[in-house]
mmCIF file of C-alpha atoms in Angstrom:
data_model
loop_
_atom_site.group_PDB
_atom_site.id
_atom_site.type_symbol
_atom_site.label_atom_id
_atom_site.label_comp_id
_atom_site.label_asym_id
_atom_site.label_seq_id
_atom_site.Cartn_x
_atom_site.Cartn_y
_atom_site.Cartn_z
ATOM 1 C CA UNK A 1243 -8.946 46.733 81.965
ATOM 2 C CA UNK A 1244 -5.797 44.870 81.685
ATOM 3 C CA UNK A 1245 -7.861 41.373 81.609
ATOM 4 C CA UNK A 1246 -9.609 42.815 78.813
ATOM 5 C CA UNK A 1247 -6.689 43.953 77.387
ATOM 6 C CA UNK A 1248 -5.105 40.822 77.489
ATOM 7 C CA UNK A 1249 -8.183 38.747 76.374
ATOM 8 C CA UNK A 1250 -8.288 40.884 73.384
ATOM 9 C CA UNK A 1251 -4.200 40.141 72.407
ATOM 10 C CA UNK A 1252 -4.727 36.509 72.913
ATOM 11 C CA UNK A 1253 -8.074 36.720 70.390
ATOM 12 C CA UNK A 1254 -6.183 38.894 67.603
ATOM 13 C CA UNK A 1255 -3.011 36.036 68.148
ATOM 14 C CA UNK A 1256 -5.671 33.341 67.836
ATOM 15 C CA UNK A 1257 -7.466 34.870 64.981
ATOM 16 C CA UNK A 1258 -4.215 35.345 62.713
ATOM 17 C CA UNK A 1259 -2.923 31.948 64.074
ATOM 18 C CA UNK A 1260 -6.166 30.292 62.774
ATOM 19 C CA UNK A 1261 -6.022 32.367 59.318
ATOM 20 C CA UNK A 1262 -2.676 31.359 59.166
ATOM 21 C CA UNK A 1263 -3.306 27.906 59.584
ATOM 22 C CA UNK A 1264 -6.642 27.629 57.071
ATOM 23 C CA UNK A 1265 -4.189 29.079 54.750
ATOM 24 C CA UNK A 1266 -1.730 26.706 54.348
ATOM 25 C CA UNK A 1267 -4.042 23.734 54.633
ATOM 26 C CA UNK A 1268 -5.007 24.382 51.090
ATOM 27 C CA UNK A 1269 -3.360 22.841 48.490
ATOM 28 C CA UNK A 1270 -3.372 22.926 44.185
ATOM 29 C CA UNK A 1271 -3.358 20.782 41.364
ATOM 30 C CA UNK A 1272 -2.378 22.132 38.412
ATOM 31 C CA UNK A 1273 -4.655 21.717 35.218
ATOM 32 C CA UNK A 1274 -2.258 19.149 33.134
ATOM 33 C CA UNK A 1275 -1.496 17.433 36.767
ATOM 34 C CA UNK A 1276 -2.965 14.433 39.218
ATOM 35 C CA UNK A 1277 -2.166 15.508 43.120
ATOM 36 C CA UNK A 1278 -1.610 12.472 45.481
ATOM 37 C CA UNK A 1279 -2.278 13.661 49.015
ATOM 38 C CA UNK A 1280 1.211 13.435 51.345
ATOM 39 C CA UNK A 1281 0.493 13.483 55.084
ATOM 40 C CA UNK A 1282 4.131 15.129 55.732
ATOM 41 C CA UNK A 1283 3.573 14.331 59.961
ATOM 42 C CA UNK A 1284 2.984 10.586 59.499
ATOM 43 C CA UNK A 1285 5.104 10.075 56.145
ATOM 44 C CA UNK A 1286 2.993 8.436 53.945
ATOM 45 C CA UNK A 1287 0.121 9.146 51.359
ATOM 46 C CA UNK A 1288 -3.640 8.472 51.044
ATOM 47 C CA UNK A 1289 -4.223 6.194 48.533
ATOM 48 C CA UNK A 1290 -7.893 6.795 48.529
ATOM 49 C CA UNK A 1291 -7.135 10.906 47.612
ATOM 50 C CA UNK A 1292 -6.387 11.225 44.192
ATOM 51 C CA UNK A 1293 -7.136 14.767 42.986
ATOM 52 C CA UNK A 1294 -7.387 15.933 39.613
ATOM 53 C CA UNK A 1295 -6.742 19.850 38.917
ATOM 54 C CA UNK A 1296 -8.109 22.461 41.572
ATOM 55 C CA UNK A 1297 -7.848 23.781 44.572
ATOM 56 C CA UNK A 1298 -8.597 21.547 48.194
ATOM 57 C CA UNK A 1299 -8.402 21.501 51.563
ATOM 58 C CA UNK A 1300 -6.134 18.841 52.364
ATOM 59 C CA UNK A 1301 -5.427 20.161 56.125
ATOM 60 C CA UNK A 1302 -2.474 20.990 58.254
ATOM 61 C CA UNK A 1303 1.109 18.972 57.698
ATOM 62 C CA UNK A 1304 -0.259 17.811 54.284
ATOM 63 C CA UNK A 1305 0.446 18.333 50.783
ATOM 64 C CA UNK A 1306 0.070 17.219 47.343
ATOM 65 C CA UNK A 1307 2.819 15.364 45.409
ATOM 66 C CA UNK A 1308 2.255 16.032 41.374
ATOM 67 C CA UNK A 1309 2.009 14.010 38.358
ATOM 68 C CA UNK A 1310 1.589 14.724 35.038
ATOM 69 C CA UNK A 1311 -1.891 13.943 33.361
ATOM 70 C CA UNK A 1312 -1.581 13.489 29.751
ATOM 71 C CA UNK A 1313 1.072 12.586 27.304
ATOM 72 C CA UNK A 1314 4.863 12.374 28.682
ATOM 73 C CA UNK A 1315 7.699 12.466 26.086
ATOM 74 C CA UNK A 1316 10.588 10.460 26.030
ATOM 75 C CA UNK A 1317 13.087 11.769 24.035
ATOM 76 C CA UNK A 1318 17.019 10.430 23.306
ATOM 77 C CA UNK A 1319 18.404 12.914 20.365
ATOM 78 C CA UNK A 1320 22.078 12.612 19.650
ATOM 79 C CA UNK A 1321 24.122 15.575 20.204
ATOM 80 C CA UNK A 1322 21.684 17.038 22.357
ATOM 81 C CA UNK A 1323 22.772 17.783 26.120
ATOM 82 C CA UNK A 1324 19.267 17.779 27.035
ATOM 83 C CA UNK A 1325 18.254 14.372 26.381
ATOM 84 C CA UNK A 1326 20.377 11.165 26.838
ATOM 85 C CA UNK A 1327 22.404 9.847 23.876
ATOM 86 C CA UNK A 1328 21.458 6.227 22.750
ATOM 87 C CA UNK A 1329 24.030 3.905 21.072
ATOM 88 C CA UNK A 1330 23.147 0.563 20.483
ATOM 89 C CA UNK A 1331 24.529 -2.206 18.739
ATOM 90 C CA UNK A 1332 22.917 -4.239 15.210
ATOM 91 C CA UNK A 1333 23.170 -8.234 15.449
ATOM 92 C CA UNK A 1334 25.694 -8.221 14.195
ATOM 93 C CA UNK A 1335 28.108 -6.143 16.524
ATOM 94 C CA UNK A 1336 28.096 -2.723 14.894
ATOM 95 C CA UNK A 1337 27.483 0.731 16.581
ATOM 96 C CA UNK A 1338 24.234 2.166 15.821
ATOM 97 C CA UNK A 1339 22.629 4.933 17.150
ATOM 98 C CA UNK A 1340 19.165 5.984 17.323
ATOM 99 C CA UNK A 1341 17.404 9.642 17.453
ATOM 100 C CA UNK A 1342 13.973 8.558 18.837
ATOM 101 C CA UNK A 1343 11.142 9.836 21.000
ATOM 102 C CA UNK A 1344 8.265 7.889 23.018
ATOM 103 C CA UNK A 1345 5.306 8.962 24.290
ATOM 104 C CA UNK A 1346 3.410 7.089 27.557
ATOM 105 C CA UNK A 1347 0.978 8.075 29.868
ATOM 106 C CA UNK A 1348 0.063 7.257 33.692
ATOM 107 C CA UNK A 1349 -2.964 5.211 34.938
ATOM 108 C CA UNK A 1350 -4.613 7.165 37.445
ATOM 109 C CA UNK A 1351 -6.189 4.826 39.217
ATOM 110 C CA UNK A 1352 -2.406 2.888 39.735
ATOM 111 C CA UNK A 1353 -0.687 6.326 40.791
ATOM 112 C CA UNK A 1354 -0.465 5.368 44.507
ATOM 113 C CA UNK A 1355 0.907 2.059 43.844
ATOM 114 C CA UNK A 1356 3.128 4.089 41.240
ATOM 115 C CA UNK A 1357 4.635 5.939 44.690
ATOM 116 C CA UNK A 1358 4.736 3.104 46.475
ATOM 117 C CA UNK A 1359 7.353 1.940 43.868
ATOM 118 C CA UNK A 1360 9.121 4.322 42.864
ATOM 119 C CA UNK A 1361 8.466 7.540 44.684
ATOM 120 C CA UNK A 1362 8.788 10.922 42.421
ATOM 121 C CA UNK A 1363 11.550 9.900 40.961
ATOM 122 C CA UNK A 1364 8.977 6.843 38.278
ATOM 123 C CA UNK A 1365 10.714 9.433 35.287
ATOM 124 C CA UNK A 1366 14.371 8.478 35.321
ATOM 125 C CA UNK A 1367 13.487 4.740 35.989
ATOM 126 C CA UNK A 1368 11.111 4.482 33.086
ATOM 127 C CA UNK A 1369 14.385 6.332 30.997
ATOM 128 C CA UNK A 1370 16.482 3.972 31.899
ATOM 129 C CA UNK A 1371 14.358 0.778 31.234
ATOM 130 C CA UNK A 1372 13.088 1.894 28.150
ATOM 131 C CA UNK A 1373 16.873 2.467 27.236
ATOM 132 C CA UNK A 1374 17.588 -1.594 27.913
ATOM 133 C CA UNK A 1375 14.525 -2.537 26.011
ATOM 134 C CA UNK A 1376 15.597 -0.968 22.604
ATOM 135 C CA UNK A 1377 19.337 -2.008 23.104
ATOM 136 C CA UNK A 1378 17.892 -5.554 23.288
ATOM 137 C CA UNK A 1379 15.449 -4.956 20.574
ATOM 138 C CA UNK A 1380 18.193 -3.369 18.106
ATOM 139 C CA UNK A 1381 20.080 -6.864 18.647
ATOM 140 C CA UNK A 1382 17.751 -8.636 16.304
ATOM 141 C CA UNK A 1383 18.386 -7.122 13.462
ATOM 142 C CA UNK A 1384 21.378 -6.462 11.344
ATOM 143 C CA UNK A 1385 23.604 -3.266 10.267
ATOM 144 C CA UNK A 1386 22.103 -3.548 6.504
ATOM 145 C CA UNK A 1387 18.257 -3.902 8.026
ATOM 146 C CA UNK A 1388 18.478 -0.526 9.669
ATOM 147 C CA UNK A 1389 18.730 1.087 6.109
ATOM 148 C CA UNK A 1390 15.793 -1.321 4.268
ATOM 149 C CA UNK A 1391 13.718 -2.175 7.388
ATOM 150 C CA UNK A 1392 13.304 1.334 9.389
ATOM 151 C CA UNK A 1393 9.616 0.454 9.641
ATOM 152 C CA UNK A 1394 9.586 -2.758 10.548
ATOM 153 C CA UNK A 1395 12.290 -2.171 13.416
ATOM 154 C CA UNK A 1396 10.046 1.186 14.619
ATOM 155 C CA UNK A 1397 6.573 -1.381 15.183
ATOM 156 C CA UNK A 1398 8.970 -3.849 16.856
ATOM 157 C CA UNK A 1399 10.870 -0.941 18.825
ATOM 158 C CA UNK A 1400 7.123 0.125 19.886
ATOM 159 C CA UNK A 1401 5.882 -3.518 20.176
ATOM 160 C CA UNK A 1402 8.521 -4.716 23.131
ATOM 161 C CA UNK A 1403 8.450 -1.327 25.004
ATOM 162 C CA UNK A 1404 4.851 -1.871 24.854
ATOM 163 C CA UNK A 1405 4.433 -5.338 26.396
ATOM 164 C CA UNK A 1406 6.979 -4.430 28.671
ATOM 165 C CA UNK A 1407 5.697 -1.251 30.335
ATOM 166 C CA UNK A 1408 2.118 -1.625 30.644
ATOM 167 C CA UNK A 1409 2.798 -5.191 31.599
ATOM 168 C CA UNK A 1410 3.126 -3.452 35.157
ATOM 169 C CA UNK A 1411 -0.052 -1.413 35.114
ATOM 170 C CA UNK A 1412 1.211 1.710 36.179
ATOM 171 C CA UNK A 1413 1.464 2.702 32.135
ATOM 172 C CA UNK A 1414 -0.278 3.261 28.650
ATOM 173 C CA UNK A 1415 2.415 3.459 25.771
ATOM 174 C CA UNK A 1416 0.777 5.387 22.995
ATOM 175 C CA UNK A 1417 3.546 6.124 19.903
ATOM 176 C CA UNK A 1418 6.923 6.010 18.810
ATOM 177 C CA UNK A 1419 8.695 7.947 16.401
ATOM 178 C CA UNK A 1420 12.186 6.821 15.000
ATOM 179 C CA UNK A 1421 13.315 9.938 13.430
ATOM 180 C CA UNK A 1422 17.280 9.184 12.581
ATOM 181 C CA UNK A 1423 19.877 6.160 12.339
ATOM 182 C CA UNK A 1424 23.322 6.864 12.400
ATOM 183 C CA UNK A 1425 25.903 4.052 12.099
ATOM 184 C CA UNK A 1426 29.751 5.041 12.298
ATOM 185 C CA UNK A 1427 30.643 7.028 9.125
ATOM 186 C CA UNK A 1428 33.141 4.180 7.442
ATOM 187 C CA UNK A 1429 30.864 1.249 8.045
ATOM 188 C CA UNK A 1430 27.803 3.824 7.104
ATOM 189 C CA UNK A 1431 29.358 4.263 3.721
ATOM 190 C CA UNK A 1432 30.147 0.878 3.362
ATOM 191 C CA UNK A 1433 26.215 0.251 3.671
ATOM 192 C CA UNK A 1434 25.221 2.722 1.523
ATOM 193 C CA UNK A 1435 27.692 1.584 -1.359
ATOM 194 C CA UNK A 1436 26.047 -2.068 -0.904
ATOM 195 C CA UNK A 1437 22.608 -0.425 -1.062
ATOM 196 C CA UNK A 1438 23.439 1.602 -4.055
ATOM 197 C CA UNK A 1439 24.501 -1.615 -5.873
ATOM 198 C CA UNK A 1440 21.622 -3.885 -4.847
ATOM 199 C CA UNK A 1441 19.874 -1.020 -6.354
ATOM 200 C CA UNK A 1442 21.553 -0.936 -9.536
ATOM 201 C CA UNK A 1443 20.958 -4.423 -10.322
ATOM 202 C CA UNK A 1444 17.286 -4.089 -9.400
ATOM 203 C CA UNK A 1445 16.762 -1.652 -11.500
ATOM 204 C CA UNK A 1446 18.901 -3.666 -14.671
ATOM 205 C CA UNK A 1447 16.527 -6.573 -13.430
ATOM 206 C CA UNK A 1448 13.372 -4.568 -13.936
ATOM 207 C CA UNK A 1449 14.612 -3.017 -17.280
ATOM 208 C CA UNK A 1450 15.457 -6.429 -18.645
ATOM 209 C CA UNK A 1451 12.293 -7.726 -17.522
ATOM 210 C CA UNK A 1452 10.075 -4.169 -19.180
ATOM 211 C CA UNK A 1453 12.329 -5.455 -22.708
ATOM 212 C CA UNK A 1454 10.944 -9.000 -22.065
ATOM 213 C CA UNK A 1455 7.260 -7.572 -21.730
ATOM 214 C CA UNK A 1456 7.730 -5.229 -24.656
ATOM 215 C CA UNK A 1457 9.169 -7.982 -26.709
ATOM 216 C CA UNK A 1458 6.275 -10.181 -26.575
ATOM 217 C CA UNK A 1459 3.520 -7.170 -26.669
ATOM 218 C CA UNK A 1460 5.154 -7.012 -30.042
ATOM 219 C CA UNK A 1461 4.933 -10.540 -31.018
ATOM 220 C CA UNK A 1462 1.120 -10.776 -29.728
ATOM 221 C CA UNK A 1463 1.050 -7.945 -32.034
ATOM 222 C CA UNK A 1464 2.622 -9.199 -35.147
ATOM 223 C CA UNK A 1465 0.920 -12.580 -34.185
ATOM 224 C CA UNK A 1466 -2.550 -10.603 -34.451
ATOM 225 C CA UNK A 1467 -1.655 -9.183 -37.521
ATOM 226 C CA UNK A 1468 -0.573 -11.977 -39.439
ATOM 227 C CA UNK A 1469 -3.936 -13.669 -38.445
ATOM 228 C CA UNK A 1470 -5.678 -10.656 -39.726
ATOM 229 C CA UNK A 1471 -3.887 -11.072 -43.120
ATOM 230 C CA UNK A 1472 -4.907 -14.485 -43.297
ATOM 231 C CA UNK A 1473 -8.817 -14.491 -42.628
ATOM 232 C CA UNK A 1474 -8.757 -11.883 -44.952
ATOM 233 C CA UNK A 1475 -7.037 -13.705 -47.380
ATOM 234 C CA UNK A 1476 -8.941 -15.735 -46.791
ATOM 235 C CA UNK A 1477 -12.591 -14.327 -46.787
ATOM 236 C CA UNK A 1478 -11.434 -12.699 -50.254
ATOM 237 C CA UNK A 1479 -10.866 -16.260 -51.775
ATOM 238 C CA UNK A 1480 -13.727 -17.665 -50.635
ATOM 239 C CA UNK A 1481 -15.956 -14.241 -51.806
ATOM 240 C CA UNK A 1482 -13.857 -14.290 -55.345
ATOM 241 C CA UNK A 1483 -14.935 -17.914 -55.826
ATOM 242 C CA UNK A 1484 -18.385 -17.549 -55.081
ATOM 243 C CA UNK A 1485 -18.506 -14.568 -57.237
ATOM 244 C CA UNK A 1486 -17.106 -17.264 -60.224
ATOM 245 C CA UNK A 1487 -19.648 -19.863 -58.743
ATOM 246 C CA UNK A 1488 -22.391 -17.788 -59.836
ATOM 247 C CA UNK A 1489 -20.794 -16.316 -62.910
ATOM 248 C CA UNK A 1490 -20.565 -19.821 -63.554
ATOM 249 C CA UNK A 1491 -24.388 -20.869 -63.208
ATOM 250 C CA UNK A 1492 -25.349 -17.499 -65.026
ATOM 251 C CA UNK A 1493 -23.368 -18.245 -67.916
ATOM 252 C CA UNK A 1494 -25.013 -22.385 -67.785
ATOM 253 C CA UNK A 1495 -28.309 -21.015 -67.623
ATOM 254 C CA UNK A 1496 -27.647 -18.679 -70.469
ATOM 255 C CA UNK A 1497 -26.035 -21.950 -72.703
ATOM 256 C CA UNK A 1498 -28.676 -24.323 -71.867
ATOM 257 C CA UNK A 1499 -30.745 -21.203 -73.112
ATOM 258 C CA UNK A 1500 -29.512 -20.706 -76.219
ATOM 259 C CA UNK A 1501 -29.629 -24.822 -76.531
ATOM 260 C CA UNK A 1502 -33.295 -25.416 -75.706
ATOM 261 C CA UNK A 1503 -34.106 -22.444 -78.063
ATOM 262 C CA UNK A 1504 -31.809 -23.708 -81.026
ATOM 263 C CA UNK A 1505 -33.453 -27.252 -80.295
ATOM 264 C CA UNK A 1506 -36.732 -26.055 -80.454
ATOM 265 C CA UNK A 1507 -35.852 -23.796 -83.821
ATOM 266 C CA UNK A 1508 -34.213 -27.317 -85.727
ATOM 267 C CA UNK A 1509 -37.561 -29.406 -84.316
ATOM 268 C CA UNK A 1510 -39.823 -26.692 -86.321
ATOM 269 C CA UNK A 1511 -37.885 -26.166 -89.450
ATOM 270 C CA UNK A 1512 -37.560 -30.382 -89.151
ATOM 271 C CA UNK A 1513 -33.987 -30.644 -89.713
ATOM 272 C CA UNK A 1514 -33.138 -33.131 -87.119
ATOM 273 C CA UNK A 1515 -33.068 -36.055 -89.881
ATOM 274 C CA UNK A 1516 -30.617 -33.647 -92.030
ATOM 275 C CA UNK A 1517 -27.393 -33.707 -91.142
ATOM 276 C CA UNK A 1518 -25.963 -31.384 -93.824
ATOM 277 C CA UNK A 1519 -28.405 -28.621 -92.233
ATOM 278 C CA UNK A 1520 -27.482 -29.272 -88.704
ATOM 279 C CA UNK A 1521 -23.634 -28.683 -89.724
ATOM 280 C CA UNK A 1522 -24.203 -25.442 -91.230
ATOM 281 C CA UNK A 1523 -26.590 -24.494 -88.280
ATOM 282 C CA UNK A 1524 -23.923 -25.769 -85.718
ATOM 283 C CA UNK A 1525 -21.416 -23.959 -87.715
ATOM 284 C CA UNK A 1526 -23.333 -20.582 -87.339
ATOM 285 C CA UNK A 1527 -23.673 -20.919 -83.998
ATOM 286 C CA UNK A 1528 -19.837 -21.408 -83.456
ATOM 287 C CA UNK A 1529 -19.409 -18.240 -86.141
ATOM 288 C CA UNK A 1530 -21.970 -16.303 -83.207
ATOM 289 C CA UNK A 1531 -19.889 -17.581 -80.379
ATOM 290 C CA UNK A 1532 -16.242 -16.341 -81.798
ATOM 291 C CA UNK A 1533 -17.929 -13.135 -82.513
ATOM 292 C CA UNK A 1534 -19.546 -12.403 -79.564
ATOM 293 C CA UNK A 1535 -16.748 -13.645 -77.389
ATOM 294 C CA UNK A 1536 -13.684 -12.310 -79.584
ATOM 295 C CA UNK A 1537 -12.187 -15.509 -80.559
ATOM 296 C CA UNK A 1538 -12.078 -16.800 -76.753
ATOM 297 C CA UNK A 1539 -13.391 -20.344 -76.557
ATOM 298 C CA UNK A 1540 -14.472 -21.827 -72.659
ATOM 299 C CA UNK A 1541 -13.724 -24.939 -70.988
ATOM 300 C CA UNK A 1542 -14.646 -26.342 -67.647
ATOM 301 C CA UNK A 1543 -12.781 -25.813 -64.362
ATOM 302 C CA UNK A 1544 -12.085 -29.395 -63.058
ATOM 303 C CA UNK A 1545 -13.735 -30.328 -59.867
ATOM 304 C CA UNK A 1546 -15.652 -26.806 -59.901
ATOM 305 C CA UNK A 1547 -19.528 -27.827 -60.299
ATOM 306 C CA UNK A 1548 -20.945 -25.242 -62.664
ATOM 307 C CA UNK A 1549 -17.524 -23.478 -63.134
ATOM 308 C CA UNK A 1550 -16.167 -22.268 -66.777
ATOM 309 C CA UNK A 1551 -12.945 -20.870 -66.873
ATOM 310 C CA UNK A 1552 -12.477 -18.419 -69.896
ATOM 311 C CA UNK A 1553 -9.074 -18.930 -71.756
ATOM 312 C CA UNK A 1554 -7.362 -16.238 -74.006
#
């Protein structure tokens, strides 16, 4: 009985031993984590066990040591206790500081090497490097270009920490925001009196220059219009004399009329060979023409073919 008895006590201690055991040989990942496996009895990790989220069995004296999958931010915010303050300094020696935020991610495939490196603590080294590159960065431009070029200094901000951090392979940098610039208050006033300026004269610049445009829409204008008067000055001259051009040749046809017929009326009474008859006919035919004409008389228009010009 008291073998039996003692077979059964060491089974129970063996049984919750072993459950105790398979218990803590299980480890998690998180769902926004990678796990590394840690072999806490030999010191070192596996590189071939890189877990994404779950649970494993990773066995006894072994755990996992996390990273975050996804987007990390990087944030320096002035006046913020939470996130380190980052003063910097233009080209050309003034104080500038910069409220910015960065966003990377980790290669998963490099996260052993990552360790190897760096350990858990890759964070604060990637703050603190990212920190030199935009001091160095900030140095190539000056005071004023931090006002007129916030663009330009954001894609060369994101350009440098870009070449610099995934030139080791452990990173991918993904954006940059640069959400405030704040210079010292004097020198910032100093700027933004030089900027309101610069401004002003643009703006008298432009305004001369809309005058200057104006100016000659109006003389293309009065330029168009004056042409206008002229063809149609023109066009009426030229239709008034071709309205006297055929006046003209009416009036000829209606002369040489009245000629043939008065030739053909002194041919049949025969009074061609008496002159005394042809005066008084020539005289009634000047009587017909004051009459019907009311004491006007006609002449011709010089160098007009076939023009007569009736004088008063």
């Amino acid at each position: 009985w008291r073998v039996l008895s003692a077979s059964g006590g060491c089974f129970c201690v063996l049984f919750i031993t072993s459950i105790v055991l398979f218990s803590i040989s299980w480890g998690v990942v998180e769902p926004r984590q990678y796990g590394i496996v840690y072999d806490n009895t030999y010191k070192k990790i596996l590189t071939d066990r890189i877990k994404d989220s779950g649970r494993y069995l990773v066995g006894l004296g072994r755990s996992f040591i996390h990273y975050p999958r996804g987007h990390v931010t990087i944030e320096f915010k002035n006046g913020d206790s939470n996130s380190p303050q980052l003063a910097c300094w233009s080209g050309n020696g003034q104080n500038v500081f910069l409220d910015l935020s960065l966003q990377i991610s980790l290669r998963r495939e490099e996260l052993p090497r990552l360790y190897l490196q760096w350990g858990e603590h890759w964070l604060n080294w990637v703050v603190g490097w990212t920190q030199r590159i935009i001091k160095d960065t900030t140095t190539l431009f000056e005071a004023l270009d931090f006002f007129e070029q916030r663009e330009t200094i954001a894609a060369t901000l994101l350009l440098n920490i870009k070449s610099q951090l995934e030139g080791t392979g452990y990173f991918i940098v993904h954006e940059l925001q640069l959400r405030e610039i704040d210079l010292q208050d004097p020198f910032e006033d100093a700027i933004l009196d030089k900027i309101l300026t610069l401004q002003s004269q643009r703006t008298e610049a432009n305004n001369r220059e809309v005058a200057l445009i104006q100016a000659e829409i109006e003389k293309i204008g009065a330029d168009a219009a004056a042409f206008a008067q002229v063809v149609l000055a023109n066009a009426t001259s030229f239709g008034d004399y071709l309205v006297k051009v055929r006046e003209a040749e009416v009036q000829k046809n209606v002369t040489e009329t009245k000629a043939q017929k008065y030739q053909e009326l002194t041919e049949s009474f025969g009074w061609n060979d008496e002159p005394d008859k042809l005066r008084i006919l020539h005289y009634y035919i000047w009587s017909n023409l004051v009459k019907a004409n009311e004491a006007k008389s006609s002449r011709s228009v010089v160098g007009i073919d076939n023009a007569v010009l009736d004088v008063a």
